[in-house]
Tab-separated table of C-alpha atoms in Angstrom:
chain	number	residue	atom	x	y	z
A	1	UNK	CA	6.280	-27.679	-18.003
A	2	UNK	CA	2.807	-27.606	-16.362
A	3	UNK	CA	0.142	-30.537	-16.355
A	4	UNK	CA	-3.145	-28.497	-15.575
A	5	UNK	CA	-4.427	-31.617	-15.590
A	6	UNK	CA	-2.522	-32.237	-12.407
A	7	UNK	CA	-4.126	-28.856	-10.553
A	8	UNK	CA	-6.417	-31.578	-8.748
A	9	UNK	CA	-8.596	-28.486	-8.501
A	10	UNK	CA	-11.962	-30.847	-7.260
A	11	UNK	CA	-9.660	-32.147	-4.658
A	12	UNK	CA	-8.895	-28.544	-2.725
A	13	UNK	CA	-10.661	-27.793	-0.043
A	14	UNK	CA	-9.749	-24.687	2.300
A	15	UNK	CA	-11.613	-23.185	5.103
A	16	UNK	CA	-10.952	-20.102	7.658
A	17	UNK	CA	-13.049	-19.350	10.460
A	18	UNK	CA	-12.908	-16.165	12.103
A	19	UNK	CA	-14.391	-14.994	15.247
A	20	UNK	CA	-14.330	-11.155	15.840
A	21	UNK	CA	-15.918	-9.503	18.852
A	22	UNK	CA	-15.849	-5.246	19.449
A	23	UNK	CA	-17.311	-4.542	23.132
A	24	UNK	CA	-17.230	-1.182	24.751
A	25	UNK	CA	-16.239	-1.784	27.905
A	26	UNK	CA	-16.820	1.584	29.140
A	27	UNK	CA	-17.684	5.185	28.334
A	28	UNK	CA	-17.578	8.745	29.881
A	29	UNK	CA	-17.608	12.592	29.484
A	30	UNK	CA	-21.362	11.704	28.204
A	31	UNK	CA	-19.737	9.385	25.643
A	32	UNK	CA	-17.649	11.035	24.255
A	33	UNK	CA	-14.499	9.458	25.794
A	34	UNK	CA	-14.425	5.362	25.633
A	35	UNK	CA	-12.059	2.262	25.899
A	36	UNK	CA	-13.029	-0.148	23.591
A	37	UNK	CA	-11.902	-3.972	22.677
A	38	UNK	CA	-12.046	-6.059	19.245
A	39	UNK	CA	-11.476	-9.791	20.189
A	40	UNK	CA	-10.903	-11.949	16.885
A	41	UNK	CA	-9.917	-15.604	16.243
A	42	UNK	CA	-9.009	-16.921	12.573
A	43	UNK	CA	-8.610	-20.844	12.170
A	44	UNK	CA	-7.545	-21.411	8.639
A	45	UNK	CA	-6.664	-23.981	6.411
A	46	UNK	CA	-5.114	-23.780	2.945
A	47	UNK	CA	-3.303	-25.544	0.280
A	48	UNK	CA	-1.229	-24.435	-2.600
A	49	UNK	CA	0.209	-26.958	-5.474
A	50	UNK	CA	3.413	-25.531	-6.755
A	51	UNK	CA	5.777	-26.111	-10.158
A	52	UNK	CA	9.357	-25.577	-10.033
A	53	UNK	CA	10.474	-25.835	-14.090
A	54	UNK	CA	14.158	-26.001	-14.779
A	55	UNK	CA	15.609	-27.092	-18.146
A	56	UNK	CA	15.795	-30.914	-17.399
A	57	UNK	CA	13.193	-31.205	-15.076
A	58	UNK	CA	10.269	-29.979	-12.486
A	59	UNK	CA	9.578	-29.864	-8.978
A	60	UNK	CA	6.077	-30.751	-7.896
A	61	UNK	CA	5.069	-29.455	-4.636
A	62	UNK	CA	2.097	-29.442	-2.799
A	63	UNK	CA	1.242	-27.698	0.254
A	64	UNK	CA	-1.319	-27.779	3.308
A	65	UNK	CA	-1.103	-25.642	6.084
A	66	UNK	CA	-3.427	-24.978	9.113
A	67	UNK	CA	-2.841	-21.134	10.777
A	68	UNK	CA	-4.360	-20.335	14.000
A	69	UNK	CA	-4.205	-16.740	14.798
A	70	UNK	CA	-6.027	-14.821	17.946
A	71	UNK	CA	-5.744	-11.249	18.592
A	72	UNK	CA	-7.395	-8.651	21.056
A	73	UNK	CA	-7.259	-4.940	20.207
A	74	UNK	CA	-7.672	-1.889	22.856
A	75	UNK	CA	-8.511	1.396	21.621
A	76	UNK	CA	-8.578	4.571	24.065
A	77	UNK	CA	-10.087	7.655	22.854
A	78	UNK	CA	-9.781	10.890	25.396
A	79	UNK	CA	-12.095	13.716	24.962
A	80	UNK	CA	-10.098	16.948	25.589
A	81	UNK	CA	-12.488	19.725	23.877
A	82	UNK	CA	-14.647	19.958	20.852
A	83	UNK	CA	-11.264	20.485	18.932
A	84	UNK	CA	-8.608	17.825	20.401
A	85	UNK	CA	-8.750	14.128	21.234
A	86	UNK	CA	-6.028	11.803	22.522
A	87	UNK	CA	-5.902	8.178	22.595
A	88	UNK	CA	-3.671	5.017	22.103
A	89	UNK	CA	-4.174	1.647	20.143
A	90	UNK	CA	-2.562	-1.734	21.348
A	91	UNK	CA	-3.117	-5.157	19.541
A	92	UNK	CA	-1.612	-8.139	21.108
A	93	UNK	CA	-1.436	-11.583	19.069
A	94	UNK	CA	-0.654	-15.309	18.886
A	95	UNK	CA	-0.058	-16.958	15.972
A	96	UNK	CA	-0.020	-21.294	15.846
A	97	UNK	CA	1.130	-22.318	11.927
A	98	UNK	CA	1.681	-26.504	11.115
A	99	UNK	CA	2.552	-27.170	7.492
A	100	UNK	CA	2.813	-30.360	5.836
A	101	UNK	CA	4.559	-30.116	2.383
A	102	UNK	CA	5.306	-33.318	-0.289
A	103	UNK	CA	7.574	-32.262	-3.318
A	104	UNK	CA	8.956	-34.808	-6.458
A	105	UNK	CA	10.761	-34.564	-9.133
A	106	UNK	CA	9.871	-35.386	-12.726
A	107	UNK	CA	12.885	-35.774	-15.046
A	108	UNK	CA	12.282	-34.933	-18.688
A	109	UNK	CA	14.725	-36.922	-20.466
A	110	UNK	CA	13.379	-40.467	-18.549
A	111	UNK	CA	9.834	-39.316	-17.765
A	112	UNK	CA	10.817	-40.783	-14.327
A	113	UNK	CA	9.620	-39.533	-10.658
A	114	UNK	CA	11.966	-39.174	-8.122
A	115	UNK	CA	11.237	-39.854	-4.476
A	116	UNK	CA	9.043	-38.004	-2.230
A	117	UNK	CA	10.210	-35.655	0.005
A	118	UNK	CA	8.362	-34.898	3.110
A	119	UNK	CA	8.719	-31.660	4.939
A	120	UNK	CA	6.702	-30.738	8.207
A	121	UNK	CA	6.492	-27.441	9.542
A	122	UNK	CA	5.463	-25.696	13.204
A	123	UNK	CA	5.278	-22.516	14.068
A	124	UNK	CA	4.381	-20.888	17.557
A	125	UNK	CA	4.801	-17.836	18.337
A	126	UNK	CA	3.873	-16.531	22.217
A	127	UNK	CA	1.147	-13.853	22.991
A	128	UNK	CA	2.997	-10.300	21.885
A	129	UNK	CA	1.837	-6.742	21.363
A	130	UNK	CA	2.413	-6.648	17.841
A	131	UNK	CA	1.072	-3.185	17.241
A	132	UNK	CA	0.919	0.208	19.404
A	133	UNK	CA	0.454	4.004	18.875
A	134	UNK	CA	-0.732	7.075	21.294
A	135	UNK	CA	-2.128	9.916	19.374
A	136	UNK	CA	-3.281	13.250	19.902
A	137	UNK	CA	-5.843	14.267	16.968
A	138	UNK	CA	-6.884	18.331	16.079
A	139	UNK	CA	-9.676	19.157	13.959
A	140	UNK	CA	-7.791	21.740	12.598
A	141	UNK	CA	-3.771	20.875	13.233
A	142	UNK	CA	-4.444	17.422	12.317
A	143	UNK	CA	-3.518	13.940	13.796
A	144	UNK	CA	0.186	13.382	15.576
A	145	UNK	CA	0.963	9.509	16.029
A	146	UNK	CA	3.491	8.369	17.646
A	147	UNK	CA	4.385	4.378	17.809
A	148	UNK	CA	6.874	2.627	20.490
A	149	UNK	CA	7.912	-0.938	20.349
A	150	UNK	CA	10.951	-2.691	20.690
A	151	UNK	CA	11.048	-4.529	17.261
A	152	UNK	CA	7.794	-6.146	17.621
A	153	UNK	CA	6.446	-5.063	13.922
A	154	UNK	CA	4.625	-1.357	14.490
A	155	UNK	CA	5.121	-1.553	10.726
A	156	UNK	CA	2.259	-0.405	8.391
A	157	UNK	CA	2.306	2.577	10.384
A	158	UNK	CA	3.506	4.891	8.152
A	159	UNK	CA	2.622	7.409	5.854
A	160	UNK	CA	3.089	5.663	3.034
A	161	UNK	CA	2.337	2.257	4.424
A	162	UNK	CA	-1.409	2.592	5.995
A	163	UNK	CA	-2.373	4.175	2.226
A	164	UNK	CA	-0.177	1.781	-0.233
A	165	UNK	CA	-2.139	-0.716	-2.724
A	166	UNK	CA	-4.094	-3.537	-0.863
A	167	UNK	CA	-6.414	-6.404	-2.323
A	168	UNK	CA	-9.595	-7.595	-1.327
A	169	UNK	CA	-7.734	-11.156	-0.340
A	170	UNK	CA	-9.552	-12.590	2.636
A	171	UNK	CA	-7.179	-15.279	3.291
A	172	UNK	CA	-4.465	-15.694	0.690
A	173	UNK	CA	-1.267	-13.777	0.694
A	174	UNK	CA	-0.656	-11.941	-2.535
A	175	UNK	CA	2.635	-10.710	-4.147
A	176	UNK	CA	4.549	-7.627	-2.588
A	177	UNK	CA	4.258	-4.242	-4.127
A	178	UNK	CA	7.291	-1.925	-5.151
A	179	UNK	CA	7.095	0.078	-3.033
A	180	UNK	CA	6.440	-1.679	-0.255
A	181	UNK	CA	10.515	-2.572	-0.466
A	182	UNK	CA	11.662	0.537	0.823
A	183	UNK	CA	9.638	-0.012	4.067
A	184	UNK	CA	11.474	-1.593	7.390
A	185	UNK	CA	10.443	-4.839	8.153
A	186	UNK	CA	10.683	-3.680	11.743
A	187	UNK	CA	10.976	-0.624	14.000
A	188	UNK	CA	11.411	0.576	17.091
A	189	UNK	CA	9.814	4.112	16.935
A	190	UNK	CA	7.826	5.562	14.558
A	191	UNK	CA	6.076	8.847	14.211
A	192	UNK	CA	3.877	10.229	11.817
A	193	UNK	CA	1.892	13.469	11.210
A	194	UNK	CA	-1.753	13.960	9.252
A	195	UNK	CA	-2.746	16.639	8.434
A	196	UNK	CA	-6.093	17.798	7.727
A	197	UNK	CA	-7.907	19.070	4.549
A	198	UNK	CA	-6.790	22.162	2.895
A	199	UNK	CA	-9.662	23.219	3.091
A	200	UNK	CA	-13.121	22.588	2.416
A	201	UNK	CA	-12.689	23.443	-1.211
A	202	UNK	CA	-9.459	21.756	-1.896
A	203	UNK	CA	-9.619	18.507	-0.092
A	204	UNK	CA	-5.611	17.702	0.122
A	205	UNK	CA	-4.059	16.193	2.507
A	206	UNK	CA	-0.048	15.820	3.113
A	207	UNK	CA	1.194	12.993	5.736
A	208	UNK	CA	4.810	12.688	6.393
A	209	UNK	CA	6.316	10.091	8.854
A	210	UNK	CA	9.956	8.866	10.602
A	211	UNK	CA	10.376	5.607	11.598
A	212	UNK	CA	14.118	3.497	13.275
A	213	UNK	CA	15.144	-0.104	14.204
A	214	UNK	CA	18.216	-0.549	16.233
A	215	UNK	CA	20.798	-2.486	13.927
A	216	UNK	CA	23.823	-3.744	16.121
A	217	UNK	CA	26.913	-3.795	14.442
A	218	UNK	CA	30.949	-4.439	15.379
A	219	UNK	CA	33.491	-1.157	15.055
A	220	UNK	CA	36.808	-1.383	13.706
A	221	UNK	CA	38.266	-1.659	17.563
A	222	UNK	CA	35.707	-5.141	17.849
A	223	UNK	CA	33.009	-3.463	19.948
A	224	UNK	CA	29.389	-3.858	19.253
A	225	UNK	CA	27.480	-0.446	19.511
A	226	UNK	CA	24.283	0.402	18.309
A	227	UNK	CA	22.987	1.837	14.742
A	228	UNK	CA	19.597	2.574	13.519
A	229	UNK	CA	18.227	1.269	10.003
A	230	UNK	CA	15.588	3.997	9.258
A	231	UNK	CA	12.574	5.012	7.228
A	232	UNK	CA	11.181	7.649	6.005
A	233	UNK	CA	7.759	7.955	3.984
A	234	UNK	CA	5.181	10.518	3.161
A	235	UNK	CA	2.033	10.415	1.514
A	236	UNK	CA	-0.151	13.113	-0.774
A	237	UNK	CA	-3.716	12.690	-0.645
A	238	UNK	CA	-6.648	13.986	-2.291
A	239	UNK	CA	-9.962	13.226	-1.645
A	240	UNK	CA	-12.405	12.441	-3.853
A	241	UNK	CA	-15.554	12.266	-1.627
A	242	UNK	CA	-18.030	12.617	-4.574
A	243	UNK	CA	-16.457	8.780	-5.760
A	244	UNK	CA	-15.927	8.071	-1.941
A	245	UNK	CA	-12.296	7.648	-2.773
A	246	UNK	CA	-9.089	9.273	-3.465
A	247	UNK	CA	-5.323	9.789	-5.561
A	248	UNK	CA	-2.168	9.518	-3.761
A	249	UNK	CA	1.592	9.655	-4.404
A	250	UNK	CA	3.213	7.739	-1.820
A	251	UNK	CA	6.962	7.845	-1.270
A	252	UNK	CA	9.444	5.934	1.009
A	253	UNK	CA	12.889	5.641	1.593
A	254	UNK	CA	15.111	3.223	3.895
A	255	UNK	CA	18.657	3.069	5.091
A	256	UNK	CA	19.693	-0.382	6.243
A	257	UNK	CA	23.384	-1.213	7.767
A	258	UNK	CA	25.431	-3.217	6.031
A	259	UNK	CA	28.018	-2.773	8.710
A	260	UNK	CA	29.609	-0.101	11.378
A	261	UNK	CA	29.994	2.445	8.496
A	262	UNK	CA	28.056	1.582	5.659
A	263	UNK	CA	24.508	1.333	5.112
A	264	UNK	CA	22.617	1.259	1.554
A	265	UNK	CA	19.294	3.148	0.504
A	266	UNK	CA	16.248	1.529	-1.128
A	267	UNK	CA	13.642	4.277	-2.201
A	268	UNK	CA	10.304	3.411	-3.900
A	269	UNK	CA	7.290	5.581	-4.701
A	270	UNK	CA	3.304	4.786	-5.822
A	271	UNK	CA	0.825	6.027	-7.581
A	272	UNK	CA	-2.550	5.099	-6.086
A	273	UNK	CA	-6.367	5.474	-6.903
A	274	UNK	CA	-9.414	4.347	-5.179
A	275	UNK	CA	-12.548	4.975	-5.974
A	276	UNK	CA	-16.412	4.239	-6.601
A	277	UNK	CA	-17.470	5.000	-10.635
A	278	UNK	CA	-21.045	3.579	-9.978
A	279	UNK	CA	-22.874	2.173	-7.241
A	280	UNK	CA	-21.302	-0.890	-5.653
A	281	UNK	CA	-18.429	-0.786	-7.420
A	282	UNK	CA	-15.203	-0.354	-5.741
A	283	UNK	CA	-11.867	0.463	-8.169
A	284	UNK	CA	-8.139	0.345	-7.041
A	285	UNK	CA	-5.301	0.720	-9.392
A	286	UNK	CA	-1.481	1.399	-8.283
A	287	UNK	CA	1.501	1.699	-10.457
A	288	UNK	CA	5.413	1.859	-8.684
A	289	UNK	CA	8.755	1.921	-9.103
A	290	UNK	CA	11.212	1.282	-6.729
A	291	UNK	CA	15.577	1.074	-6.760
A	292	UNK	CA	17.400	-0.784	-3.818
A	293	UNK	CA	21.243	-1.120	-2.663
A	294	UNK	CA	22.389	-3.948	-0.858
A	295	UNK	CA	26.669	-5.082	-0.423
A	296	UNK	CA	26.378	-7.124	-3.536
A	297	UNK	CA	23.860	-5.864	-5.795
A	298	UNK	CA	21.360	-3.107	-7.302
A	299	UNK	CA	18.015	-4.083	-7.542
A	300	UNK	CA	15.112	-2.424	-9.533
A	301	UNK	CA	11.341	-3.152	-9.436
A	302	UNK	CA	8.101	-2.000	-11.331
A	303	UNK	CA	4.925	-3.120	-11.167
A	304	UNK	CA	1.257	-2.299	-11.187
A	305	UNK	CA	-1.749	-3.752	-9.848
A	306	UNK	CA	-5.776	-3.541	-10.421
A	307	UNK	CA	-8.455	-4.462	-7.641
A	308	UNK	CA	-11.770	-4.508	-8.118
A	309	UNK	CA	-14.717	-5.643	-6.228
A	310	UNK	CA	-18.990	-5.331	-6.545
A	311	UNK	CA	-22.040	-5.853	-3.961
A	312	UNK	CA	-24.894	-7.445	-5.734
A	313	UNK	CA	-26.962	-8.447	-2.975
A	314	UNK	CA	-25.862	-10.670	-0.379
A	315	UNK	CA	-22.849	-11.136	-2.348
A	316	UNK	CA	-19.636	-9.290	-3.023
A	317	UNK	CA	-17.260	-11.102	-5.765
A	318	UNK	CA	-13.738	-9.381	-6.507
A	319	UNK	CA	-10.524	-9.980	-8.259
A	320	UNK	CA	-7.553	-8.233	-9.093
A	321	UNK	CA	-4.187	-8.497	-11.282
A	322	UNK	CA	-1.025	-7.941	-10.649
A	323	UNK	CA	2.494	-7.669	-12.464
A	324	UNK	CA	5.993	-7.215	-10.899
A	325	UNK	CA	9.612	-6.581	-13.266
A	326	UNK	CA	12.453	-7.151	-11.490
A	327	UNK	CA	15.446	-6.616	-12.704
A	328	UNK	CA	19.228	-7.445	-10.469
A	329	UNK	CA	22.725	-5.928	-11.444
A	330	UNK	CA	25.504	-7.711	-9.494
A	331	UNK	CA	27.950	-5.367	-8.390
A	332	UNK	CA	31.066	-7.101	-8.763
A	333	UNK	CA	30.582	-8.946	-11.660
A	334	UNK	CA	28.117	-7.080	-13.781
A	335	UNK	CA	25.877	-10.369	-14.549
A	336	UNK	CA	22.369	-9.076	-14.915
A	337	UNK	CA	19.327	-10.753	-13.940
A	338	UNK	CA	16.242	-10.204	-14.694
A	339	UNK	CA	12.311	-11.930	-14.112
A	340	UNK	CA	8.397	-11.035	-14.649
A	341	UNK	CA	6.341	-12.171	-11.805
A	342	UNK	CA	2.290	-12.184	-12.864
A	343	UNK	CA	-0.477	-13.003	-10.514
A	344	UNK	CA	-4.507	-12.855	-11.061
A	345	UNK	CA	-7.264	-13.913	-8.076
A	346	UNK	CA	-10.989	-13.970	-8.125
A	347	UNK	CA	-13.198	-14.619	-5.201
A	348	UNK	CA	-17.055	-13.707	-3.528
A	349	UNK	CA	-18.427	-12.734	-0.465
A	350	UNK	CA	-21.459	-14.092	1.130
A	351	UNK	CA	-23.235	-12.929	4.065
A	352	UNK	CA	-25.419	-16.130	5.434
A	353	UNK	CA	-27.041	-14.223	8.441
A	354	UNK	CA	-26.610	-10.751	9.491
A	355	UNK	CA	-27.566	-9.563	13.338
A	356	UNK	CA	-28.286	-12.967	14.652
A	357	UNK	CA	-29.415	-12.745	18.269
A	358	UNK	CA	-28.985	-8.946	17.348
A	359	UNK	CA	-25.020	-9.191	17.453
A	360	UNK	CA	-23.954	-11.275	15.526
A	361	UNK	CA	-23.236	-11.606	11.563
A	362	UNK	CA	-21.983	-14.936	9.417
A	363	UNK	CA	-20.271	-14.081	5.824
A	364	UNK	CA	-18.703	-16.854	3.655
A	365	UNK	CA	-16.128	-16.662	1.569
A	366	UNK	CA	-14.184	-18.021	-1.353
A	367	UNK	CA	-11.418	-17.147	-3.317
A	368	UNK	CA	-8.749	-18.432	-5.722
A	369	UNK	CA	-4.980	-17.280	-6.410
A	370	UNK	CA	-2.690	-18.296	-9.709
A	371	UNK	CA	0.855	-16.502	-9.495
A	372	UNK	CA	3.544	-17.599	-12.455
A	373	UNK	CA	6.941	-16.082	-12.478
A	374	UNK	CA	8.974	-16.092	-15.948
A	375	UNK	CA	13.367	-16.117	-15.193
A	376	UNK	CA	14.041	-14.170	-18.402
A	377	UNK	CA	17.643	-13.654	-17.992
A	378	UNK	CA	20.865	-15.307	-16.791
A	379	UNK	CA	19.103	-17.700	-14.442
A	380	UNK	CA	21.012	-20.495	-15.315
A	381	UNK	CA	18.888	-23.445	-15.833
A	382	UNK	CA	15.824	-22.025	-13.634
A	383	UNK	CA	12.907	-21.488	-16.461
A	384	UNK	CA	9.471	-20.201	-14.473
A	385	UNK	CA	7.503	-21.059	-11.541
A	386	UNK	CA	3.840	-21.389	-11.236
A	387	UNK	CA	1.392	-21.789	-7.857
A	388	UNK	CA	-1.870	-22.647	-7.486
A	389	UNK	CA	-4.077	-21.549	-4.415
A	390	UNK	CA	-7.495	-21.693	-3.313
A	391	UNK	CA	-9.426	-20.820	-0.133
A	392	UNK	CA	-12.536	-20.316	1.584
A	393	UNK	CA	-14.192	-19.439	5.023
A	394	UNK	CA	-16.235	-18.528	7.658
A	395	UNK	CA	-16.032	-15.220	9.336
A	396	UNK	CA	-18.389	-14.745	12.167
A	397	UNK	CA	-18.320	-10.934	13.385
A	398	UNK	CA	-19.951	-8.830	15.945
């Protein structure tokens, strides 16, 4: 069961600073060709109070963790002609994580404690390009991308992926979407074409994109060769420029090894909408489906989300809703499983200065998260979970 008396809301406190510089660093063919740079640091600090509930008792957990997380961007754009640039991307990153977690017990039948459990986390991960493209953009062809890597995440590259659902979450992480389970987690190459408008009376768009990750795996003789997981998306688009949004259908599909011959699909599709009803108000609604194959079982999600936010004045609140089904069908002996995962945040924007010393802009921010998943079927004695986040910041831009 849950104590909100317990939440120890007043006794939260989370902060993120973020420090985000773009500098040209130079320019030519009268400006129209550049190499630019976006430096940004993000110190953060949050903390999450968790219940476990099972049918004779409840895990309390609570959670602080500090993130540190640098990155530098590089952006080439190469004037060719009026019609045709080319360019590349490159983002490099570092990422420090400590987390210090205490979790107890509280048995219902003796309305007894356990023992604390302590549990310390750290997490460093060395300087890495962690995204990369070239791409050669048309005016009227449209945009050709092409991403090379070696594993390092050029995910949310795809068709499907740079246009799914996405919150207005500064800091906190919020539940995954449906489709977002037919994406790779990784890739080696990727490659993805835009095209452009229709035309100017029909503003659709159609993007389409490939994407592979080497999978080794051991033949029947005992050799190790090479396989590729892959992923394919695509993504139709149209424009709504008089709300200064847009409708898509996204679809994606993935093929994952199992091992040297067999490899399962998991496809997944969304139906997206952003847009602008009245001034200052920002609307983004999703609904998706997705089915996945793995050695042991079928799985099948649905869910939905809603994101709004609204600038009144120097501040910008927003808050969204969100609602995942999934249901599990083991393969071998037909149990089926099944759970409801629900989550709802709220938070504000505030910009303290803007153009300080002409460069410079401060904007606070604060936000809060409550997720609560409901085990509705053959979960044994599991019952629900519910979290508890909050946050706030600094980010400091120029």
């Amino acid at each position: 069961m849950v104590r909100p008396l317990l939440l120890g809301i007043g006794l939260l406190a989370f902060m993120t600073t973020a420090t985000q510089a773009r500098v040209t660093l130079t320019t030519w063919n009268d400006g129209k060709s550049s190499l630019q740079s976006i430096w940004q640091v993000r110190f953060g600090y949050s903390y999450s109070t968790q219940y476990n509930s099972y049918q004779t008792y409840e895990r309390n957990t609570q959670t602080p963790t500090w993130n540190l997380r640098p990155r530098i961007s590089f952006m080439l754009n190469q004037y060719i002609n009026d019609d045709l640039t080319v360019g590349g991307y490159v983002r490099f990153m570092h990422i420090f994580m400590s987390r210090h977690s205490r979790s107890m017990n509280y048995d219902y039948s003796t309305g007894t404690y356990s023992d604390v459990t302590y549990t310390a986390t750290h997490g460093k991960n060395p300087i890495r390009a962690d995204r990369g493209h070239f791409y050669l953009d048309s005016k009227t062809l449209g945009r050709l991308t092409v991403a090379l890597s070696t594993g390092l995440y050029p995910t949310q590259q795809g068709a499907g992926d740079v246009r799914d659902f996405g919150t207005n979450t500064w800091f906190l992480s919020n539940q995954s979407r449906a489709i977002t389970y037919a994406y790779l987690d990784t890739q080696d190459r990727l490659v993805r074409y835009d095209s452009p408008e229709l035309s100017a009376d029909i503003p659709l768009q159609v993007s389409v994109s490939y994407g592979d990750m080497r999978s080794n795996q051991t033949n029947d003789a005992g050799q190790i060769k090479r396989r590729y997981d892959t992923e394919v998306s695509g993504a139709l688009i149209y424009n709504l420029p008089q709300y200064k949004g847009y409708v898509s259908l996204l679809a994606a599909q993935k093929h994952v090894y199992a091992n040297y011959t067999t490899k399962y699909p998991t496809t997944g599709y969304q139906l997206m909408s952003k847009f602008s009803p009245i001034e200052n108000l920002m609307v983004r609604a999703e609904v998706g489906l997705a089915k996945e194959e793995t050695a042991t079982v079928y799985n099948r999600y649905r869910g939905a989300g809603v994101d709004l936010d609204y600038r009144i004045g120097r501040f910008e609140p927003y808050g969204g809703i969100l609602y995942m089904h999934t249901i599990t069908n083991n393969k071998s002996s037909g149990l089926q499983q099944e759970k409801k995962a629900y989550e709802v945040y709220v938070g504000t924007t505030y910009d303290l200065a803007t153009k300080v010393a002409n460069a410079f802009n401060f904007m606070l921010f604060a936000e809060a998260l409550h997720s609560y998943v409901r085990y509705e079927k053959n979960y044994a004695a599991r019952l629900s979970d519910h979290v508890y986040t909050f946050g706030g910041g600094l980010l400091i831009t120029w």
